[in-house]
PDB file of C-alpha atoms and ligand atoms in Angstrom:
ATOM      1  CA  MET O   1     -14.793   5.659 -13.540  1.00  0.00           C
ATOM      2  CA  SER O   2     -12.571   3.659 -11.196  1.00  0.00           C
ATOM      3  CA  THR O   3     -11.212   5.569  -8.231  1.00  0.00           C
ATOM      4  CA  PRO O   4      -7.588   4.859  -7.259  1.00  0.00           C
ATOM      5  CA  ARG O   5      -6.995   3.456  -3.782  1.00  0.00           C
ATOM      6  CA  LYS O   6      -4.998   5.726  -1.560  1.00  0.00           C
ATOM      7  CA  LEU O   7      -1.538   4.453  -0.648  1.00  0.00           C
ATOM      8  CA  ALA O   8       0.999   5.670   1.915  1.00  0.00           C
ATOM      9  CA  ALA O   9       4.276   4.010   0.988  1.00  0.00           C
ATOM     10  CA  GLY O  10       7.665   4.231   2.762  1.00  0.00           C
ATOM     11  CA  ASN O  11      10.990   3.565   1.172  1.00  0.00           C
ATOM     12  CA  TRP O  12      13.660   2.835   3.782  1.00  0.00           C
ATOM     13  CA  LYS O  13      16.391   2.821   1.104  1.00  0.00           C
ATOM     14  CA  MET O  14      19.680   1.445   2.581  1.00  0.00           C
ATOM     15  CA  ASN O  15      18.610   2.039   6.163  1.00  0.00           C
ATOM     16  CA  GLY O  16      17.556  -0.310   8.909  1.00  0.00           C
ATOM     17  CA  THR O  17      18.639  -3.458  10.722  1.00  0.00           C
ATOM     18  CA  ALA O  18      16.598  -5.681  12.981  1.00  0.00           C
ATOM     19  CA  ALA O  19      16.682  -3.026  15.720  1.00  0.00           C
ATOM     20  CA  GLU O  20      14.561  -0.705  13.569  1.00  0.00           C
ATOM     21  CA  LEU O  21      11.741  -3.211  13.381  1.00  0.00           C
ATOM     22  CA  SER O  22      10.644  -1.693  16.668  1.00  0.00           C
ATOM     23  CA  GLU O  23       9.457   1.324  14.615  1.00  0.00           C
ATOM     24  CA  VAL O  24       7.122  -1.003  12.732  1.00  0.00           C
ATOM     25  CA  LYS O  25       5.705  -2.378  15.991  1.00  0.00           C
ATOM     26  CA  THR O  26       5.070   1.205  17.201  1.00  0.00           C
ATOM     27  CA  LEU O  27       3.453   2.081  13.880  1.00  0.00           C
ATOM     28  CA  LEU O  28       1.202  -0.931  13.996  1.00  0.00           C
ATOM     29  CA  ALA O  29       0.219  -0.401  17.580  1.00  0.00           C
ATOM     30  CA  GLU O  30      -1.029   3.099  16.868  1.00  0.00           C
ATOM     31  CA  GLN O  31      -2.190   2.872  13.298  1.00  0.00           C
ATOM     32  CA  ALA O  32      -5.628   2.535  11.889  1.00  0.00           C
ATOM     33  CA  ALA O  33      -5.853   4.030   8.465  1.00  0.00           C
ATOM     34  CA  PRO O  34      -9.383   3.828   7.176  1.00  0.00           C
ATOM     35  CA  GLY O  35      -9.564   4.085   3.392  1.00  0.00           C
ATOM     36  CA  CYS O  36      -5.911   3.753   2.598  1.00  0.00           C
ATOM     37  CA  ASP O  37      -3.226   1.093   2.082  1.00  0.00           C
ATOM     38  CA  VAL O  38       0.016   1.298   3.943  1.00  0.00           C
ATOM     39  CA  LEU O  39       3.266  -0.076   2.526  1.00  0.00           C
ATOM     40  CA  LEU O  40       6.841  -0.165   3.816  1.00  0.00           C
ATOM     41  CA  CYS O  41       9.766  -1.181   1.596  1.00  0.00           C
ATOM     42  CA  PRO O  42      12.774  -2.011   3.800  1.00  0.00           C
ATOM     43  CA  PRO O  43      16.167  -3.345   2.701  1.00  0.00           C
ATOM     44  CA  ALA O  44      15.795  -6.898   1.346  1.00  0.00           C
ATOM     45  CA  THR O  45      17.415  -8.275   4.507  1.00  0.00           C
ATOM     46  CA  LEU O  46      14.368  -7.148   6.549  1.00  0.00           C
ATOM     47  CA  ILE O  47      11.524  -8.065   4.220  1.00  0.00           C
ATOM     48  CA  HIS O  48      10.776 -11.426   5.735  1.00  0.00           C
ATOM     49  CA  ARG O  49      10.936 -10.284   9.337  1.00  0.00           C
ATOM     50  CA  MET O  50       8.905  -7.189   8.591  1.00  0.00           C
ATOM     51  CA  ALA O  51       6.289  -9.231   6.783  1.00  0.00           C
ATOM     52  CA  GLN O  52       6.010 -11.544   9.771  1.00  0.00           C
ATOM     53  CA  ALA O  53       5.635  -8.585  12.118  1.00  0.00           C
ATOM     54  CA  ALA O  54       2.914  -7.132   9.803  1.00  0.00           C
ATOM     55  CA  GLU O  55       0.927 -10.342   9.424  1.00  0.00           C
ATOM     56  CA  GLY O  56      -2.795  -9.745   9.962  1.00  0.00           C
ATOM     57  CA  SER O  57      -2.287  -5.966  10.065  1.00  0.00           C
ATOM     58  CA  ILE O  58      -2.979  -3.254   7.524  1.00  0.00           C
ATOM     59  CA  LEU O  59       0.786  -3.046   6.672  1.00  0.00           C
ATOM     60  CA  LYS O  60       2.026  -4.453   3.416  1.00  0.00           C
ATOM     61  CA  VAL O  61       5.717  -5.008   2.720  1.00  0.00           C
ATOM     62  CA  GLY O  62       7.662  -4.414  -0.488  1.00  0.00           C
ATOM     63  CA  GLY O  63      11.068  -4.679  -2.104  1.00  0.00           C
ATOM     64  CA  GLN O  64      13.133  -1.744  -3.503  1.00  0.00           C
ATOM     65  CA  ASP O  65      14.233  -3.469  -6.683  1.00  0.00           C
ATOM     66  CA  CYS O  66      14.244  -6.883  -8.369  1.00  0.00           C
ATOM     67  CA  HIS O  67      16.097  -8.551 -11.235  1.00  0.00           C
ATOM     68  CA  ALA O  68      14.379  -9.061 -14.576  1.00  0.00           C
ATOM     69  CA  ARG O  69      15.102 -12.783 -14.602  1.00  0.00           C
ATOM     70  CA  GLN O  70      13.469 -15.400 -12.422  1.00  0.00           C
ATOM     71  CA  SER O  71      16.685 -17.122 -11.328  1.00  0.00           C
ATOM     72  CA  GLY O  72      20.194 -17.794 -12.548  1.00  0.00           C
ATOM     73  CA  ALA O  73      23.828 -16.715 -12.354  1.00  0.00           C
ATOM     74  CA  HIS O  74      23.333 -13.104 -11.163  1.00  0.00           C
ATOM     75  CA  THR O  75      25.395 -12.770  -8.014  1.00  0.00           C
ATOM     76  CA  GLY O  76      23.949 -10.357  -5.524  1.00  0.00           C
ATOM     77  CA  ASP O  77      20.623  -9.919  -7.280  1.00  0.00           C
ATOM     78  CA  ILE O  78      17.156 -10.843  -6.033  1.00  0.00           C
ATOM     79  CA  SER O  79      14.290 -12.014  -8.270  1.00  0.00           C
ATOM     80  CA  ALA O  80      10.664 -10.940  -8.009  1.00  0.00           C
ATOM     81  CA  ALA O  81       9.673 -14.478  -7.068  1.00  0.00           C
ATOM     82  CA  MET O  82      12.135 -14.311  -4.147  1.00  0.00           C
ATOM     83  CA  LEU O  83      10.623 -11.067  -2.910  1.00  0.00           C
ATOM     84  CA  LYS O  84       7.164 -12.626  -3.066  1.00  0.00           C
ATOM     85  CA  ASP O  85       8.460 -15.683  -1.273  1.00  0.00           C
ATOM     86  CA  ALA O  86       9.855 -13.508   1.519  1.00  0.00           C
ATOM     87  CA  GLY O  87       6.465 -11.895   2.037  1.00  0.00           C
ATOM     88  CA  ALA O  88       6.495  -8.896  -0.251  1.00  0.00           C
ATOM     89  CA  SER O  89       3.390  -7.735  -2.142  1.00  0.00           C
ATOM     90  CA  HIS O  90       4.948  -4.739  -3.964  1.00  0.00           C
ATOM     91  CA  VAL O  91       8.311  -3.755  -5.422  1.00  0.00           C
ATOM     92  CA  ILE O  92       9.617  -0.252  -6.183  1.00  0.00           C
ATOM     93  CA  LEU O  93      11.196  -0.131  -9.670  1.00  0.00           C
ATOM     94  CA  GLY O  94      13.111   2.546 -11.494  1.00  0.00           C
ATOM     95  CA  HIS O  95      13.811   4.722  -8.447  1.00  0.00           C
ATOM     96  CA  SER O  96      16.024   7.620  -9.507  1.00  0.00           C
ATOM     97  CA  GLU O  97      18.760   6.400  -7.165  1.00  0.00           C
ATOM     98  CA  ARG O  98      18.828   3.047  -9.053  1.00  0.00           C
ATOM     99  CA  ARG O  99      18.643   4.860 -12.414  1.00  0.00           C
ATOM    100  CA  ALA O 100      21.637   6.986 -11.338  1.00  0.00           C
ATOM    101  CA  ASP O 101      23.680   4.528  -9.255  1.00  0.00           C
ATOM    102  CA  HIS O 102      23.128   1.455 -11.398  1.00  0.00           C
ATOM    103  CA  GLY O 103      22.523   3.016 -14.819  1.00  0.00           C
ATOM    104  CA  GLU O 104      19.026   1.543 -15.113  1.00  0.00           C
ATOM    105  CA  SER O 105      17.325   2.476 -18.373  1.00  0.00           C
ATOM    106  CA  ASP O 106      13.562   2.650 -19.038  1.00  0.00           C
ATOM    107  CA  GLU O 107      13.985  -0.632 -20.900  1.00  0.00           C
ATOM    108  CA  ASP O 108      15.605  -2.274 -17.791  1.00  0.00           C
ATOM    109  CA  VAL O 109      12.827  -0.982 -15.607  1.00  0.00           C
ATOM    110  CA  ARG O 110      10.152  -2.316 -17.955  1.00  0.00           C
ATOM    111  CA  ALA O 111      11.796  -5.771 -17.966  1.00  0.00           C
ATOM    112  CA  LYS O 112      11.886  -5.741 -14.162  1.00  0.00           C
ATOM    113  CA  ALA O 113       8.267  -4.652 -14.080  1.00  0.00           C
ATOM    114  CA  GLU O 114       7.298  -7.508 -16.298  1.00  0.00           C
ATOM    115  CA  ALA O 115       9.076  -9.903 -13.973  1.00  0.00           C
ATOM    116  CA  ALA O 116       7.293  -8.366 -10.999  1.00  0.00           C
ATOM    117  CA  LEU O 117       3.906  -8.720 -12.546  1.00  0.00           C
ATOM    118  CA  ALA O 118       4.647 -12.317 -13.544  1.00  0.00           C
ATOM    119  CA  ALA O 119       5.584 -13.059  -9.921  1.00  0.00           C
ATOM    120  CA  GLY O 120       2.285 -11.515  -8.678  1.00  0.00           C
ATOM    121  CA  LEU O 121       3.834  -8.334  -7.225  1.00  0.00           C
ATOM    122  CA  VAL O 122       2.480  -4.783  -7.612  1.00  0.00           C
ATOM    123  CA  ALA O 123       5.039  -2.688  -9.513  1.00  0.00           C
ATOM    124  CA  VAL O 124       5.623   0.809  -8.035  1.00  0.00           C
ATOM    125  CA  ILE O 125       7.265   2.519 -10.989  1.00  0.00           C
ATOM    126  CA  CYS O 126       9.131   5.814 -10.319  1.00  0.00           C
ATOM    127  CA  VAL O 127       9.523   8.684 -12.768  1.00  0.00           C
ATOM    128  CA  GLY O 128      10.827  12.207 -12.320  1.00  0.00           C
ATOM    129  CA  GLU O 129      13.072  14.939 -13.716  1.00  0.00           C
ATOM    130  CA  THR O 130      16.370  16.350 -12.554  1.00  0.00           C
ATOM    131  CA  LEU O 131      16.713  20.046 -11.686  1.00  0.00           C
ATOM    132  CA  GLU O 132      18.521  20.685 -14.931  1.00  0.00           C
ATOM    133  CA  GLN O 133      15.671  19.067 -16.904  1.00  0.00           C
ATOM    134  CA  ARG O 134      13.051  21.094 -15.008  1.00  0.00           C
ATOM    135  CA  GLU O 135      14.958  24.335 -15.538  1.00  0.00           C
ATOM    136  CA  SER O 136      15.200  23.658 -19.276  1.00  0.00           C
ATOM    137  CA  GLY O 137      11.466  23.067 -19.467  1.00  0.00           C
ATOM    138  CA  ALA O 138      11.769  19.382 -20.267  1.00  0.00           C
ATOM    139  CA  THR O 139       9.835  17.985 -17.279  1.00  0.00           C
ATOM    140  CA  LEU O 140       6.795  16.656 -19.115  1.00  0.00           C
ATOM    141  CA  ASP O 141       8.821  15.249 -21.966  1.00  0.00           C
ATOM    142  CA  ILE O 142      11.064  13.375 -19.523  1.00  0.00           C
ATOM    143  CA  VAL O 143       8.132  12.032 -17.582  1.00  0.00           C
ATOM    144  CA  ALA O 144       6.365  11.019 -20.811  1.00  0.00           C
ATOM    145  CA  ALA O 145       9.425   9.138 -22.024  1.00  0.00           C
ATOM    146  CA  GLN O 146       9.864   7.372 -18.660  1.00  0.00           C
ATOM    147  CA  LEU O 147       6.174   6.399 -18.465  1.00  0.00           C
ATOM    148  CA  GLY O 148       6.182   5.153 -22.057  1.00  0.00           C
ATOM    149  CA  GLY O 149       9.434   3.226 -21.744  1.00  0.00           C
ATOM    150  CA  SER O 150       9.136   1.824 -18.256  1.00  0.00           C
ATOM    151  CA  ILE O 151       5.545   0.599 -17.945  1.00  0.00           C
ATOM    152  CA  PRO O 152       4.676  -2.770 -19.532  1.00  0.00           C
ATOM    153  CA  ASP O 153       1.545  -3.135 -21.732  1.00  0.00           C
ATOM    154  CA  ASP O 154      -0.308  -5.608 -19.575  1.00  0.00           C
ATOM    155  CA  VAL O 155      -0.829  -3.656 -16.325  1.00  0.00           C
ATOM    156  CA  SER O 156      -4.081  -3.019 -14.461  1.00  0.00           C
ATOM    157  CA  ALA O 157      -5.124  -0.631 -11.720  1.00  0.00           C
ATOM    158  CA  GLY O 158      -4.411  -3.405  -9.218  1.00  0.00           C
ATOM    159  CA  THR O 159      -0.916  -4.191 -10.440  1.00  0.00           C
ATOM    160  CA  LEU O 160       0.602  -0.748 -11.085  1.00  0.00           C
ATOM    161  CA  VAL O 161       1.367   2.262  -8.948  1.00  0.00           C
ATOM    162  CA  VAL O 162       3.203   5.269 -10.425  1.00  0.00           C
ATOM    163  CA  ALA O 163       5.349   7.526  -8.202  1.00  0.00           C
ATOM    164  CA  TYR O 164       6.313  10.969  -9.406  1.00  0.00           C
ATOM    165  CA  GLU O 165       9.585  11.861  -7.646  1.00  0.00           C
ATOM    166  CA  PRO O 166      11.353  14.955  -8.902  1.00  0.00           C
ATOM    167  CA  VAL O 167      15.014  14.118  -8.370  1.00  0.00           C
ATOM    168  CA  TRP O 168      15.755  17.612  -7.003  1.00  0.00           C
ATOM    169  CA  ALA O 169      13.125  17.172  -4.250  1.00  0.00           C
ATOM    170  CA  ILE O 170      14.466  13.828  -2.935  1.00  0.00           C
ATOM    171  CA  GLY O 171      16.216  14.201   0.389  1.00  0.00           C
ATOM    172  CA  THR O 172      16.675  17.947  -0.082  1.00  0.00           C
ATOM    173  CA  GLY O 173      13.790  19.398   1.897  1.00  0.00           C
ATOM    174  CA  LYS O 174      12.696  21.162  -1.347  1.00  0.00           C
ATOM    175  CA  VAL O 175       9.128  20.440  -2.370  1.00  0.00           C
ATOM    176  CA  PRO O 176       7.602  21.573  -5.681  1.00  0.00           C
ATOM    177  CA  GLU O 177       4.771  24.074  -5.502  1.00  0.00           C
ATOM    178  CA  THR O 178       1.384  22.363  -5.415  1.00  0.00           C
ATOM    179  CA  ALA O 179       0.686  23.725  -8.892  1.00  0.00           C
ATOM    180  CA  GLN O 180       3.825  22.016 -10.209  1.00  0.00           C
ATOM    181  CA  ILE O 181       2.821  18.685  -8.545  1.00  0.00           C
ATOM    182  CA  ALA O 182      -0.699  19.109  -9.980  1.00  0.00           C
ATOM    183  CA  GLU O 183       0.634  19.718 -13.489  1.00  0.00           C
ATOM    184  CA  VAL O 184       2.699  16.553 -13.556  1.00  0.00           C
ATOM    185  CA  HIS O 185       0.128  14.371 -11.823  1.00  0.00           C
ATOM    186  CA  ASP O 186      -2.621  15.556 -14.245  1.00  0.00           C
ATOM    187  CA  PHE O 187      -0.259  14.841 -17.091  1.00  0.00           C
ATOM    188  CA  ILE O 188       0.534  11.287 -15.813  1.00  0.00           C
ATOM    189  CA  ARG O 189      -3.176  10.585 -15.309  1.00  0.00           C
ATOM    190  CA  ALA O 190      -3.952  11.699 -18.875  1.00  0.00           C
ATOM    191  CA  ARG O 191      -1.118   9.548 -20.273  1.00  0.00           C
ATOM    192  CA  LEU O 192      -2.188   6.449 -18.352  1.00  0.00           C
ATOM    193  CA  SER O 193      -5.841   6.948 -19.322  1.00  0.00           C
ATOM    194  CA  SER O 194      -5.065   7.327 -22.960  1.00  0.00           C
ATOM    195  CA  ARG O 195      -2.801   4.217 -22.932  1.00  0.00           C
ATOM    196  CA  PHE O 196      -4.780   1.946 -20.595  1.00  0.00           C
ATOM    197  CA  GLY O 197      -8.314   3.414 -20.661  1.00  0.00           C
ATOM    198  CA  GLU O 198     -10.379   2.693 -17.533  1.00  0.00           C
ATOM    199  CA  ALA O 199      -7.440   0.868 -15.885  1.00  0.00           C
ATOM    200  CA  GLY O 200      -5.290   3.981 -16.242  1.00  0.00           C
ATOM    201  CA  GLN O 201      -7.861   5.981 -14.325  1.00  0.00           C
ATOM    202  CA  GLY O 202      -7.660   3.606 -11.379  1.00  0.00           C
ATOM    203  CA  VAL O 203      -3.854   3.547 -11.004  1.00  0.00           C
ATOM    204  CA  ALA O 204      -2.713   5.198  -7.764  1.00  0.00           C
ATOM    205  CA  LEU O 205      -0.373   8.138  -8.376  1.00  0.00           C
ATOM    206  CA  LEU O 206       2.048   8.871  -5.543  1.00  0.00           C
ATOM    207  CA  TYR O 207       4.087  12.023  -5.031  1.00  0.00           C
ATOM    208  CA  GLY O 208       7.582  11.523  -3.537  1.00  0.00           C
ATOM    209  CA  GLY O 209      10.285  13.932  -2.471  1.00  0.00           C
ATOM    210  CA  SER O 210      10.675  15.478   1.001  1.00  0.00           C
ATOM    211  CA  VAL O 211       7.193  14.554   2.134  1.00  0.00           C
ATOM    212  CA  LYS O 212       6.889  15.256   5.842  1.00  0.00           C
ATOM    213  CA  PRO O 213       4.104  15.415   8.466  1.00  0.00           C
ATOM    214  CA  SER O 214       4.182  19.229   8.029  1.00  0.00           C
ATOM    215  CA  ASN O 215       3.500  19.245   4.266  1.00  0.00           C
ATOM    216  CA  ALA O 216       1.618  15.993   3.743  1.00  0.00           C
ATOM    217  CA  ALA O 217      -1.983  17.392   4.004  1.00  0.00           C
ATOM    218  CA  GLU O 218      -1.274  20.115   1.517  1.00  0.00           C
ATOM    219  CA  ILE O 219       0.193  17.645  -0.998  1.00  0.00           C
ATOM    220  CA  PHE O 220      -2.663  15.133  -0.495  1.00  0.00           C
ATOM    221  CA  ALA O 221      -5.203  17.901  -1.302  1.00  0.00           C
ATOM    222  CA  VAL O 222      -3.827  18.091  -4.855  1.00  0.00           C
ATOM    223  CA  GLU O 223      -6.054  16.437  -7.423  1.00  0.00           C
ATOM    224  CA  ASN O 224      -4.626  13.169  -8.826  1.00  0.00           C
ATOM    225  CA  VAL O 225      -2.313  12.740  -5.861  1.00  0.00           C
ATOM    226  CA  ASN O 226      -3.446   9.434  -4.335  1.00  0.00           C
ATOM    227  CA  GLY O 227      -0.697   9.067  -1.764  1.00  0.00           C
ATOM    228  CA  ALA O 228       3.044   9.444  -1.207  1.00  0.00           C
ATOM    229  CA  LEU O 229       6.269   7.561  -1.497  1.00  0.00           C
ATOM    230  CA  VAL O 230       8.174   8.692   1.589  1.00  0.00           C
ATOM    231  CA  GLY O 231      11.901   8.283   2.179  1.00  0.00           C
ATOM    232  CA  GLY O 232      13.507   9.797   5.329  1.00  0.00           C
ATOM    233  CA  ALA O 233      10.223  10.413   7.128  1.00  0.00           C
ATOM    234  CA  SER O 234       9.133   6.772   6.785  1.00  0.00           C
ATOM    235  CA  LEU O 235      11.944   5.641   9.128  1.00  0.00           C
ATOM    236  CA  LYS O 236      10.235   6.933  12.272  1.00  0.00           C
ATOM    237  CA  ALA O 237       6.882   5.568  13.256  1.00  0.00           C
ATOM    238  CA  ALA O 238       5.717   8.947  14.579  1.00  0.00           C
ATOM    239  CA  ASP O 239       6.451  10.766  11.307  1.00  0.00           C
ATOM    240  CA  PHE O 240       5.192   8.044   9.003  1.00  0.00           C
ATOM    241  CA  GLY O 241       2.135   7.548  11.153  1.00  0.00           C
ATOM    242  CA  ALA O 242       1.306  11.262  10.896  1.00  0.00           C
ATOM    243  CA  ILE O 243       1.648  11.065   7.095  1.00  0.00           C
ATOM    244  CA  VAL O 244      -0.616   7.969   6.948  1.00  0.00           C
ATOM    245  CA  ALA O 245      -3.159   9.800   9.119  1.00  0.00           C
ATOM    246  CA  ALA O 246      -3.063  12.860   6.800  1.00  0.00           C
ATOM    247  CA  LEU O 247      -3.722  10.617   3.805  1.00  0.00           C
ATOM    248  CA  SER O 248      -6.522   8.816   5.570  1.00  0.00           C
ATOM    249  CA  ASP O 249      -8.138  12.178   6.301  1.00  0.00           C
ATOM    250  CA  ALA O 250      -7.630  13.613   2.832  1.00  0.00           C
TER     251      ALA O 250
HETATM  252  P1  13P W 301      12.763  11.638   0.860  1.00  0.00           P
HETATM  253  O1  13P W 301      11.335  11.515   1.362  1.00  0.00           O
HETATM  254  O2  13P W 301      13.769  11.313   1.878  1.00  0.00           O
HETATM  255  O3  13P W 301      12.942  12.915   0.150  1.00  0.00           O
HETATM  256  O4  13P W 301      12.877  10.466  -0.300  1.00  0.00           O
HETATM  257  C1  13P W 301      11.923  10.331  -1.258  1.00  0.00           C
HETATM  258  C2  13P W 301      12.177   9.080  -1.978  1.00  0.00           C
HETATM  259  O5  13P W 301      13.111   8.986  -2.726  1.00  0.00           O
HETATM  260  C3  13P W 301      11.228   7.984  -1.777  1.00  0.00           C
HETATM  261  O6  13P W 301      11.436   6.938  -2.713  1.00  0.00           O
END
């Protein structure tokens, strides 16, 4: 059975200018993270500079979205090949904020993921239910539909990461109970294993939504949680560094 590699990933969302690259320098100065990968996904404007700062270190850099096409008349969009060219190794796709703000469907996310794989990027595909969906008992159905619709057929453990981010836990300070995280992560693992076999067992599954230094160790102790996708707490080196250390120790 292939064991997923642990991954601590930070999503800076629409935060950060050149001044905030100092946080990356602090993180790199202090960070050794035996046994886990570390990824930061800044706004596209910072990818190249962050990748340069991270060169030769454990830190990998990723985008937060890409277009499904390689090039063309799509004003304001960025292709997967462009992210790769700027120094990215990963790209977050199907984040709930993009699904909500830009009306991205599972089909759109899948097309973007295919483009990411073709460009040689690791696709970090996000799934997760809203509060209304959870309260109506639809969580696993929603997650199943998102997994089925968003993930391309030709992925491997090295090219796919799945992040479970309950929408109601993002930026709210609310975190599901560990049993709720375990239920969804076990379900995702079973789905990936039945669709992709051995490869599905090796895909890293991240939990995302109000992960902080104070709750990281408890979340990382949950089976089938192989890391985190961290928003707010990834902006400060001290907080993100503590989360990376908790993952490394888990
Ligand atoms: P917060 O960690 O700020 O809740 O954000 C989570 C998230 O959306 C990461 O992609």
